[in-house]
PDB file of C-alpha atoms in Angstrom:
ATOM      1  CA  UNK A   1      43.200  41.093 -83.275  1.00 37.00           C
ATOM      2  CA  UNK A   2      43.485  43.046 -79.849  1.00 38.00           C
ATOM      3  CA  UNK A   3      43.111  46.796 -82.144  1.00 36.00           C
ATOM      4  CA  UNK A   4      39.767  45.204 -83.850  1.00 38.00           C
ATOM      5  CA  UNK A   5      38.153  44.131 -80.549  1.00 39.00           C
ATOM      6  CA  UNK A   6      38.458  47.644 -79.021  1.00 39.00           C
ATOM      7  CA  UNK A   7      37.812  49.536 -81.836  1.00 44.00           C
ATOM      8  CA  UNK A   8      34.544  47.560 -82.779  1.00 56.00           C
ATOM      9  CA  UNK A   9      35.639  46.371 -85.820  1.00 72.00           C
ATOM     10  CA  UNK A  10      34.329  42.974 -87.510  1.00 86.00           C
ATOM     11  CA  UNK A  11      36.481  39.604 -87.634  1.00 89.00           C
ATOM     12  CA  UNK A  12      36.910  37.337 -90.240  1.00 89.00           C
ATOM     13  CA  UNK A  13      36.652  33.939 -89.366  1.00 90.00           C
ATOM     14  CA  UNK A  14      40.188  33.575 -89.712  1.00 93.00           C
ATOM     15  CA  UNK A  15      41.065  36.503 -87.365  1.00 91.00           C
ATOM     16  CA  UNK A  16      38.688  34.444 -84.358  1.00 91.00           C
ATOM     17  CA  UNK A  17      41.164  31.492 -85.339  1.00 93.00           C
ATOM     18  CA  UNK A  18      44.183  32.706 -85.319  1.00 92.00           C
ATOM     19  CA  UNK A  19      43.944  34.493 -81.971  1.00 86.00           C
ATOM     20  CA  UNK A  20      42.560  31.312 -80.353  1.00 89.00           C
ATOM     21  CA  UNK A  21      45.090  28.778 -82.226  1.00 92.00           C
ATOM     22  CA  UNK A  22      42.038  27.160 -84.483  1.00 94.00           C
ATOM     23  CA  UNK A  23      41.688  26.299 -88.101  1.00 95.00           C
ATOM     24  CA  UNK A  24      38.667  28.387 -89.859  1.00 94.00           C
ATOM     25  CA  UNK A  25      36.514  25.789 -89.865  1.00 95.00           C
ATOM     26  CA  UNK A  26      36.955  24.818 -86.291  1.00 95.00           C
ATOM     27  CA  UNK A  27      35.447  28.192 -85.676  1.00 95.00           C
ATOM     28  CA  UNK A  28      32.541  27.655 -88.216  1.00 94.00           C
ATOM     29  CA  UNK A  29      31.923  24.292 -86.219  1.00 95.00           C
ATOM     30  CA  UNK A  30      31.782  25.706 -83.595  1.00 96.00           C
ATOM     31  CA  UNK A  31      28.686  28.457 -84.421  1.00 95.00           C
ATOM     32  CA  UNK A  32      26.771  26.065 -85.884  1.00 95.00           C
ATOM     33  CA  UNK A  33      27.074  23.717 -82.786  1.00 96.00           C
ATOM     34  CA  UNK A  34      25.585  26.926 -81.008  1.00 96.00           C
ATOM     35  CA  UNK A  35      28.565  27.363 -79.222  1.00 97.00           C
ATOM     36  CA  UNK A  36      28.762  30.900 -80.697  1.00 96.00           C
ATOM     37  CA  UNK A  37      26.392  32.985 -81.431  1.00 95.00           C
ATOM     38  CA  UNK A  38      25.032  33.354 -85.417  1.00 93.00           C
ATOM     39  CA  UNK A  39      27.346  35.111 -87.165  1.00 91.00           C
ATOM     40  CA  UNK A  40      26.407  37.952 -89.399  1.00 90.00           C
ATOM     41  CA  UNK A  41      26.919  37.822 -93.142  1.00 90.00           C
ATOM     42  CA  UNK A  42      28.298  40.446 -95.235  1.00 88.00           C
ATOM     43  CA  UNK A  43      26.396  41.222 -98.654  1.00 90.00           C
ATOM     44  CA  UNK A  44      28.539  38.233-100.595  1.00 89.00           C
ATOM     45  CA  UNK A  45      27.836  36.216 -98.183  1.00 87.00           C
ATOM     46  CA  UNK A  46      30.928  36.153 -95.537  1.00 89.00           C
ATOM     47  CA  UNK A  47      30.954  34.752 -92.353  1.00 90.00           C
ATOM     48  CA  UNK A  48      31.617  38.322 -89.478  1.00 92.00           C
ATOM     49  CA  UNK A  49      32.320  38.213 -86.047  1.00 93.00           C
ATOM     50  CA  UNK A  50      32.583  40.448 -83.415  1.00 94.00           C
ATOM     51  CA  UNK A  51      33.974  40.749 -79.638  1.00 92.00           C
ATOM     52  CA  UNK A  52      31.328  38.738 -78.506  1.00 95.00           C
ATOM     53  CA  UNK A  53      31.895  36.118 -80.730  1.00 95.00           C
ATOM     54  CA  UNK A  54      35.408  36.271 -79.707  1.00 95.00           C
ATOM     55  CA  UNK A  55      34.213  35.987 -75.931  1.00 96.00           C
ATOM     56  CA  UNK A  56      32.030  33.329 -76.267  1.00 97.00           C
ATOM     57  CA  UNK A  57      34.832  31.136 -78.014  1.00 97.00           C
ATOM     58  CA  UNK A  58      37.450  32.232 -74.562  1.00 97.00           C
ATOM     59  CA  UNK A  59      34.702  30.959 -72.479  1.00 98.00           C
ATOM     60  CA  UNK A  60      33.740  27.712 -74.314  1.00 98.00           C
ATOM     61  CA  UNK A  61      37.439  26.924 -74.560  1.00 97.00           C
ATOM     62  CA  UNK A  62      38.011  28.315 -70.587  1.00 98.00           C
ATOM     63  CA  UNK A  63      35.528  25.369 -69.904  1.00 98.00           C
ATOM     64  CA  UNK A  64      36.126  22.462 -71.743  1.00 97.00           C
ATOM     65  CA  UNK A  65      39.004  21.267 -69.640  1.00 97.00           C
ATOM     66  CA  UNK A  66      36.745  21.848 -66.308  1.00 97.00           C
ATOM     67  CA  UNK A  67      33.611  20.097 -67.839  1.00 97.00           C
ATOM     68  CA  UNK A  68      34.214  18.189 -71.034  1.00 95.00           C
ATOM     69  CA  UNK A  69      33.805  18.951 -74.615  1.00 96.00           C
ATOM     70  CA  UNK A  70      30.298  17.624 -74.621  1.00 96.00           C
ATOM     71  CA  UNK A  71      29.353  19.801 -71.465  1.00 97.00           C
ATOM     72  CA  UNK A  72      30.275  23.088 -72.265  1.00 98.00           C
ATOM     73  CA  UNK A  73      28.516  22.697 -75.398  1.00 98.00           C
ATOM     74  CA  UNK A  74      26.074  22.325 -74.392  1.00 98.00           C
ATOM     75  CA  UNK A  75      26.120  25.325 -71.446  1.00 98.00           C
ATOM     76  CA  UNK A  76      27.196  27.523 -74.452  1.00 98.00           C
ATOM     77  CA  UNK A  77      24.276  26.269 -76.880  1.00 98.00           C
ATOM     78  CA  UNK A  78      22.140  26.818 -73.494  1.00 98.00           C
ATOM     79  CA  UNK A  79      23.485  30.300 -72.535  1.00 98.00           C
ATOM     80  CA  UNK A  80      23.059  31.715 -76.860  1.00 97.00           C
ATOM     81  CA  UNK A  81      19.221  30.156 -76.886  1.00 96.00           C
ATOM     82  CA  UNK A  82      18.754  32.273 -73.484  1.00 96.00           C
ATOM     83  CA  UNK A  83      18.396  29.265 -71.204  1.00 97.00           C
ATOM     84  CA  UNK A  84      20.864  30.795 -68.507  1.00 97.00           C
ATOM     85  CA  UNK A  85      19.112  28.512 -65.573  1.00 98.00           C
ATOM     86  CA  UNK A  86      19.816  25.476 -67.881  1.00 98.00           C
ATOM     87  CA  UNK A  87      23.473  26.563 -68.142  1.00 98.00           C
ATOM     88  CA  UNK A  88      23.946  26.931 -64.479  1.00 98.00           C
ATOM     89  CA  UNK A  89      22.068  23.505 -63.987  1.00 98.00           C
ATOM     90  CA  UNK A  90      24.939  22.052 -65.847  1.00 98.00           C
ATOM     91  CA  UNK A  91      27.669  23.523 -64.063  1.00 98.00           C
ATOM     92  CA  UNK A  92      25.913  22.389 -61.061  1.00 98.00           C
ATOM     93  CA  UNK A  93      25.998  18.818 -62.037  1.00 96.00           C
ATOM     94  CA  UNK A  94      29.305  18.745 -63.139  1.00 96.00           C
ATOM     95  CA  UNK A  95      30.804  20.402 -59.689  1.00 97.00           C
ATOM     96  CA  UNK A  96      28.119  17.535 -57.694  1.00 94.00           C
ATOM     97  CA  UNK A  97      30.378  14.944 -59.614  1.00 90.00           C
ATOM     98  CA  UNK A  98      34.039  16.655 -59.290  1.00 94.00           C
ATOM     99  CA  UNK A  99      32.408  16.495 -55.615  1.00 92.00           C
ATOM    100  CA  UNK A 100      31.499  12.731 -55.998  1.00 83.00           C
ATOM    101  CA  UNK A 101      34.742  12.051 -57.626  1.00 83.00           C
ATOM    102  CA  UNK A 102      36.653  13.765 -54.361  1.00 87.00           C
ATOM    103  CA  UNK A 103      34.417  11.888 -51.803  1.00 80.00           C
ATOM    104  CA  UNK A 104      35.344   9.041 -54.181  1.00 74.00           C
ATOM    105  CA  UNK A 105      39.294   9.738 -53.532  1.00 79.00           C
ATOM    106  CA  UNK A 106      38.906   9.839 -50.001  1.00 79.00           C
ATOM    107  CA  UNK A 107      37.046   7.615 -49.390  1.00 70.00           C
ATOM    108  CA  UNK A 108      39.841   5.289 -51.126  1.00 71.00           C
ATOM    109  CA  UNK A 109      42.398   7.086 -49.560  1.00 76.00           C
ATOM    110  CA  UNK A 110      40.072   5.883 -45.609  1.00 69.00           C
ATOM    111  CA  UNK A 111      40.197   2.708 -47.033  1.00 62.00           C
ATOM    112  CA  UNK A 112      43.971   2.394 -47.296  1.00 69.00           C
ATOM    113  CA  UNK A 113      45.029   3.919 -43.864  1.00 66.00           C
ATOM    114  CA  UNK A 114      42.783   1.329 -42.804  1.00 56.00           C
ATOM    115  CA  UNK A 115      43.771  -1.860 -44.293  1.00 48.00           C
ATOM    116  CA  UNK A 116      46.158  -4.564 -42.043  1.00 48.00           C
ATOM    117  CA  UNK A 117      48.771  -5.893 -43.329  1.00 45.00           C
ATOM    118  CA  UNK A 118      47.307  -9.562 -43.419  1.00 39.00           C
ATOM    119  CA  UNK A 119      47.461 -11.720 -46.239  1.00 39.00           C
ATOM    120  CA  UNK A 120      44.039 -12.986 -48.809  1.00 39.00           C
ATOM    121  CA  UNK A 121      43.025 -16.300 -46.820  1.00 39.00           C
ATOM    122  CA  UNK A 122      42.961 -19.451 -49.312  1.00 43.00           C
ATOM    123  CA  UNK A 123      39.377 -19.991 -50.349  1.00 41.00           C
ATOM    124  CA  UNK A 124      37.961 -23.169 -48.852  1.00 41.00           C
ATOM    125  CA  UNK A 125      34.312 -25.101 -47.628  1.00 38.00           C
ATOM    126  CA  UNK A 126      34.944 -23.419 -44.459  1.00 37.00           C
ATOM    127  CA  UNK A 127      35.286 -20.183 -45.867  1.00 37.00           C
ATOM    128  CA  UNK A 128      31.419 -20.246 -47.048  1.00 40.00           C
ATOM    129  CA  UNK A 129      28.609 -17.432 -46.411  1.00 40.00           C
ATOM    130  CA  UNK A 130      28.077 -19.159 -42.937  1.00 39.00           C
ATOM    131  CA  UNK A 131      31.302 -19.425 -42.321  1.00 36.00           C
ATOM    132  CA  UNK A 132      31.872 -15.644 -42.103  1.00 38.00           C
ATOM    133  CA  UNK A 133      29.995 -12.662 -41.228  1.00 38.00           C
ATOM    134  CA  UNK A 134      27.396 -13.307 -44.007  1.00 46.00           C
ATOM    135  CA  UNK A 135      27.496  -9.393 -43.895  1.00 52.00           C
ATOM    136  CA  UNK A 136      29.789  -8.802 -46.289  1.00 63.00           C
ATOM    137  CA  UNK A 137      28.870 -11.124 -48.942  1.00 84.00           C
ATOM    138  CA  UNK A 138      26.864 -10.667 -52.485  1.00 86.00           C
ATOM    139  CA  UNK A 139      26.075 -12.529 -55.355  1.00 92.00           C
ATOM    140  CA  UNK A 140      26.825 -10.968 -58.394  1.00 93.00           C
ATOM    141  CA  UNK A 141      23.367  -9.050 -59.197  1.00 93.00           C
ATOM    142  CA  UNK A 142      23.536  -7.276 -55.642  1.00 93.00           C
ATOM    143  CA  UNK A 143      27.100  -6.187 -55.628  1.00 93.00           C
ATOM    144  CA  UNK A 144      26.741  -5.304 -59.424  1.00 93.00           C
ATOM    145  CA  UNK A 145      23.765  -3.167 -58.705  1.00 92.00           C
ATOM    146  CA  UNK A 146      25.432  -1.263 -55.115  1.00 89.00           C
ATOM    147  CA  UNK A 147      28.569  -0.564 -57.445  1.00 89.00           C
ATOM    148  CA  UNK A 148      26.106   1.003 -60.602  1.00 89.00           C
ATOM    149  CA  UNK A 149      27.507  -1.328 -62.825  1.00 93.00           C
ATOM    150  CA  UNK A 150      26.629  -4.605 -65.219  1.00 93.00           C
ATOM    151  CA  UNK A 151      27.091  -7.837 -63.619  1.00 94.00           C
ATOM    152  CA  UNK A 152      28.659  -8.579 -66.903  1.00 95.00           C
ATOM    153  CA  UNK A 153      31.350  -6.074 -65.617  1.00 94.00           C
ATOM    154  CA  UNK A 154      31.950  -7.747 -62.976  1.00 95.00           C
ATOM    155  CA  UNK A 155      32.651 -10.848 -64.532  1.00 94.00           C
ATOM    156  CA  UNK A 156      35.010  -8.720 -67.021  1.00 94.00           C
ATOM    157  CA  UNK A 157      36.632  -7.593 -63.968  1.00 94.00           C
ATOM    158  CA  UNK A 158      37.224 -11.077 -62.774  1.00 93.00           C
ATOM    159  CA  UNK A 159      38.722 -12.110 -66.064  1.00 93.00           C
ATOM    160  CA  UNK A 160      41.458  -9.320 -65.673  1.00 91.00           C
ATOM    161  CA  UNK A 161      42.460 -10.948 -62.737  1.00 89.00           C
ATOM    162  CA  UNK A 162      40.781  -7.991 -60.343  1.00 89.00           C
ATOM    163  CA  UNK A 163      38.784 -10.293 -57.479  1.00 88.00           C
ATOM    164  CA  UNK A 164      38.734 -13.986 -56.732  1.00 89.00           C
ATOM    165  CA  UNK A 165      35.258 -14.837 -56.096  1.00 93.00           C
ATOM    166  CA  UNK A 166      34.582 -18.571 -55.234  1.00 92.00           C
ATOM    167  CA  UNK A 167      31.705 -20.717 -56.155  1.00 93.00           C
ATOM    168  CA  UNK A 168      28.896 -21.478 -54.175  1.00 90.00           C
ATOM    169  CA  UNK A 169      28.845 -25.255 -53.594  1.00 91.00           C
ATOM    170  CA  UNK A 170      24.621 -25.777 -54.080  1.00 91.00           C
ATOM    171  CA  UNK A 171      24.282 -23.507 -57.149  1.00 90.00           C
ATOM    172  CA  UNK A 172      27.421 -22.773 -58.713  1.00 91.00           C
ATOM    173  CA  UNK A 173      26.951 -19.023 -58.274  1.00 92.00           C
ATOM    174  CA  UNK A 174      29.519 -16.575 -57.745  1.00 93.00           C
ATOM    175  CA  UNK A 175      30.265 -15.375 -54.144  1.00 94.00           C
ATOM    176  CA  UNK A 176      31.693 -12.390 -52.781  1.00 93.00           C
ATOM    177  CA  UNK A 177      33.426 -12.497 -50.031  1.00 89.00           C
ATOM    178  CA  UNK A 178      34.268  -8.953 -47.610  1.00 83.00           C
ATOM    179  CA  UNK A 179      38.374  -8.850 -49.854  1.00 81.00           C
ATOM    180  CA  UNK A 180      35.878  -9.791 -52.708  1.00 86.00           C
ATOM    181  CA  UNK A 181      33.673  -6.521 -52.384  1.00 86.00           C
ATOM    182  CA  UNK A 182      36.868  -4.323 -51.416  1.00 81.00           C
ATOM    183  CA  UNK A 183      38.875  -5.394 -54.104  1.00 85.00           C
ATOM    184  CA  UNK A 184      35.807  -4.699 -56.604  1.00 88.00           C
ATOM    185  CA  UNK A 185      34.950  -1.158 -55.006  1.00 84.00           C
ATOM    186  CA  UNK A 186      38.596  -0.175 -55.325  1.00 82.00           C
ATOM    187  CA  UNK A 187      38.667  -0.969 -59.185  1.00 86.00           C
ATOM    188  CA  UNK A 188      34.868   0.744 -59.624  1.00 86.00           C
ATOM    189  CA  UNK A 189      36.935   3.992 -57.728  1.00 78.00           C
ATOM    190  CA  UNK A 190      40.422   3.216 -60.214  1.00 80.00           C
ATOM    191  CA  UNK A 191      37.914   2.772 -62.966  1.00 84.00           C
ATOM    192  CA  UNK A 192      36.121   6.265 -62.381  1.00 78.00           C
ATOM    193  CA  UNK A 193      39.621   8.012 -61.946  1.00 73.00           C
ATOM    194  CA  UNK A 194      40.111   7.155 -65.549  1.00 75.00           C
ATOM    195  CA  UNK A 195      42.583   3.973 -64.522  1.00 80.00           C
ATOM    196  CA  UNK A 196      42.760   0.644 -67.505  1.00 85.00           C
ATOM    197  CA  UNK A 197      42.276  -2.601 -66.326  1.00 89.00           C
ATOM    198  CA  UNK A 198      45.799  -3.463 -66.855  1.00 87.00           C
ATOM    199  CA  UNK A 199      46.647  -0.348 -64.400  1.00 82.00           C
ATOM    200  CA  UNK A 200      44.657  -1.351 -61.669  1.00 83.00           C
ATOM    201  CA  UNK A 201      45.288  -5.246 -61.260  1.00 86.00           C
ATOM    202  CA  UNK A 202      48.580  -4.949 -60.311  1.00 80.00           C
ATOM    203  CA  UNK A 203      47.579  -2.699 -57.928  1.00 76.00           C
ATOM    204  CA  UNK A 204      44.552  -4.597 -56.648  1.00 80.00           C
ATOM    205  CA  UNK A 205      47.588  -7.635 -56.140  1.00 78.00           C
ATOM    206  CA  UNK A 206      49.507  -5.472 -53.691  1.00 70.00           C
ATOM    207  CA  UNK A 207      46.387  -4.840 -51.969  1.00 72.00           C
ATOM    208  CA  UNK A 208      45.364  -8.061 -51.781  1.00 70.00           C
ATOM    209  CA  UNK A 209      48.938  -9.657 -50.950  1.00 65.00           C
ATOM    210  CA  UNK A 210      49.436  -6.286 -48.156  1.00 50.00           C
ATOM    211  CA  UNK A 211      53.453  -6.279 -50.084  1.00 43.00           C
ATOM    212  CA  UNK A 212      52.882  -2.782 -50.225  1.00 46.00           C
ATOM    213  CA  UNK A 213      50.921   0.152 -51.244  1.00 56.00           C
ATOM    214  CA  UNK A 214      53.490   2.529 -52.619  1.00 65.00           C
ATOM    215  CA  UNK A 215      52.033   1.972 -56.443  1.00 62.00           C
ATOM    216  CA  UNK A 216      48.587   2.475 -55.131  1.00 68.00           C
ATOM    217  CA  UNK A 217      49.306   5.551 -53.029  1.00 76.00           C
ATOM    218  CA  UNK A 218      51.073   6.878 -56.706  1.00 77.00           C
ATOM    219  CA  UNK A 219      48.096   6.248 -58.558  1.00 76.00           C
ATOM    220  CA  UNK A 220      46.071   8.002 -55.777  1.00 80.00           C
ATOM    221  CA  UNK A 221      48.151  11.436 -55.947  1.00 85.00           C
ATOM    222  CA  UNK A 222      47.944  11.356 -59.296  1.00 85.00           C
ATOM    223  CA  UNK A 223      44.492  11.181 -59.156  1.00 83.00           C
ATOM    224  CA  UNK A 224      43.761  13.617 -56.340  1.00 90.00           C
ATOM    225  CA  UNK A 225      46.032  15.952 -58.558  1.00 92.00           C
ATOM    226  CA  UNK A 226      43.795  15.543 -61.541  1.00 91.00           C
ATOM    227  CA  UNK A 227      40.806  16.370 -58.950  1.00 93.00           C
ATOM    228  CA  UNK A 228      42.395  19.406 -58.279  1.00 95.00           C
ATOM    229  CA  UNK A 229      43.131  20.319 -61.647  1.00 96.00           C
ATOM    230  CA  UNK A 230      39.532  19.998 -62.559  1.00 95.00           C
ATOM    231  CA  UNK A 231      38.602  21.926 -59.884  1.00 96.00           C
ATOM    232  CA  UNK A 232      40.386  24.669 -60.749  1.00 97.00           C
ATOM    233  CA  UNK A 233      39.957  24.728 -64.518  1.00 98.00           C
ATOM    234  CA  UNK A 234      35.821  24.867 -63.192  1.00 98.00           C
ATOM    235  CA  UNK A 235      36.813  28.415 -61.512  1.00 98.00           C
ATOM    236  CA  UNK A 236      38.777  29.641 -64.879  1.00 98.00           C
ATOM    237  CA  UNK A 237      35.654  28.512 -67.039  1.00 98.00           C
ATOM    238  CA  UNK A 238      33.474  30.316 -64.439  1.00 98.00           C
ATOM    239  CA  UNK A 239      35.007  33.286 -64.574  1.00 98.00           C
ATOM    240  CA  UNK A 240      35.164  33.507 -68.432  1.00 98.00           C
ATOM    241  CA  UNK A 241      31.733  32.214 -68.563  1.00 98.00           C
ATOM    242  CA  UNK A 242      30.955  35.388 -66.135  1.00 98.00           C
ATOM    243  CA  UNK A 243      32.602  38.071 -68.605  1.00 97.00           C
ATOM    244  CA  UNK A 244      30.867  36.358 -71.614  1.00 97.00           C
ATOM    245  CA  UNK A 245      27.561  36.276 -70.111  1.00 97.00           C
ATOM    246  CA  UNK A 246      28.131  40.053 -68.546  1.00 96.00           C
ATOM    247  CA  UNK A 247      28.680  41.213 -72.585  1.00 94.00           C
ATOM    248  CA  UNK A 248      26.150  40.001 -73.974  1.00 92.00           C
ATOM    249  CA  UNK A 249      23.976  41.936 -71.166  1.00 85.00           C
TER     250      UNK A 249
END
């Protein structure tokens, strides 16, 4: 494949395969998902590519793991219908939310070096909204709405065993106390770093009972390594992204 790409020479579908480890058709998928470029035909009718062809497939596959299959579609299908500004708009948004996800991390990570040792106290009449801060409390809309999620989620959440929330005594409601809403924005966080439900209460359990936080803090590096991974898969798809979008001129 390496002699046809410098001398110029056209590639048959299954040359462009081969070289990147794809079936034929993946490669035909792939052009008319606008991924590549339209192919020329020869006379009877066969599918030929060329180097660019070839470059566009290094860079759609350099980005996938930095962005997402869905993504770098569609900055490919933006970049071969000319719509470079649209690509770049994309990348932007997906490094704002690998940024998001790492203020995300830390702001878990703050949260840890910050929690005391002390035990869940046993829900009670005393342990009302009046009987606290107030601050901290939420009914389900309002903490379901700060978090970006359903209420319905929420309730899920509860279910799995993730918070405790008591009743209120007039109206039945749910309440959210201040372990309540810490508990719930450390799942939302475990949730967004791709963790199951079954993952995460066992880990919301050692928060809540202070026994520990070495499964946490293993969950956490894991994630911060996938973070980091991203991150630097972003910089490989940028730079293949650069030589594709340098060939075609």
């Amino acid at each position: 494949m390496g002699r046809n790409l410098q001398n110029g020479e056209r590639l048959r579908p299954v040359d462009l395969a081969r070289g990147h480890g794809l079936s034929t058709q993946a490669v035909r998928n792939y052009e008319e998902a606008g991924i590549l470029p339209a192919a020329d035909r020869t006379p009877a009718g066969y599918r030929t590519y060329t180097s660019l062809h070839a470059r566009a497939l290094r860079a759609f596959l350099a980005l996938v793991p930095g962005h997402g299959h869905q993504t770098a579609t569609s900055i490919m299908r933006a970049v071969n219908q000319g719509e470079v500004d649209e690509a770049f708009r994309l990348i932007d948004d997906s490094h704002a939310q690998l940024l998001d996800d790492r203020r995300t991390l830390q702001a878990v990570e703050s949260a840890l070096r910050d929690l005391e040792p002390t035990a869940a106290p046993e829900p009670d009449v005393a342990s009302g909204p009046d009987a606290s801060s107030g601050l901290a409390d939420r009914f389900i809309g309002p903490l379901a709405e700060e978090l970006g999620i359903r209420p319905a989620t929420l309730r899920k959440w509860e279910r799995a065993g993730l918070m405790r929330p008591r009743r209120d005594p007039m109206t039945g409601y749910r309440v959210y106390d201040e372990s309540d809403v810490r508990d719930a924005r450390l799942a939302h966080q475990l949730r967004r770093g791709g963790y199951l439900l079954e993952q995460i209460a066992p880990l919301i359990a050692q928060v809540r009972s202070a026994g520990g936080l070495e499964p946490l803090e293993a969950a956490l590096s894991d994630w911060r390594g996938r973070v980091s991974a991203r991150g630097r898969a972003m910089l490989t798809g940028a730079a293949e992204l650069e030589a594709y979008l340098r060939e075609r001129g």
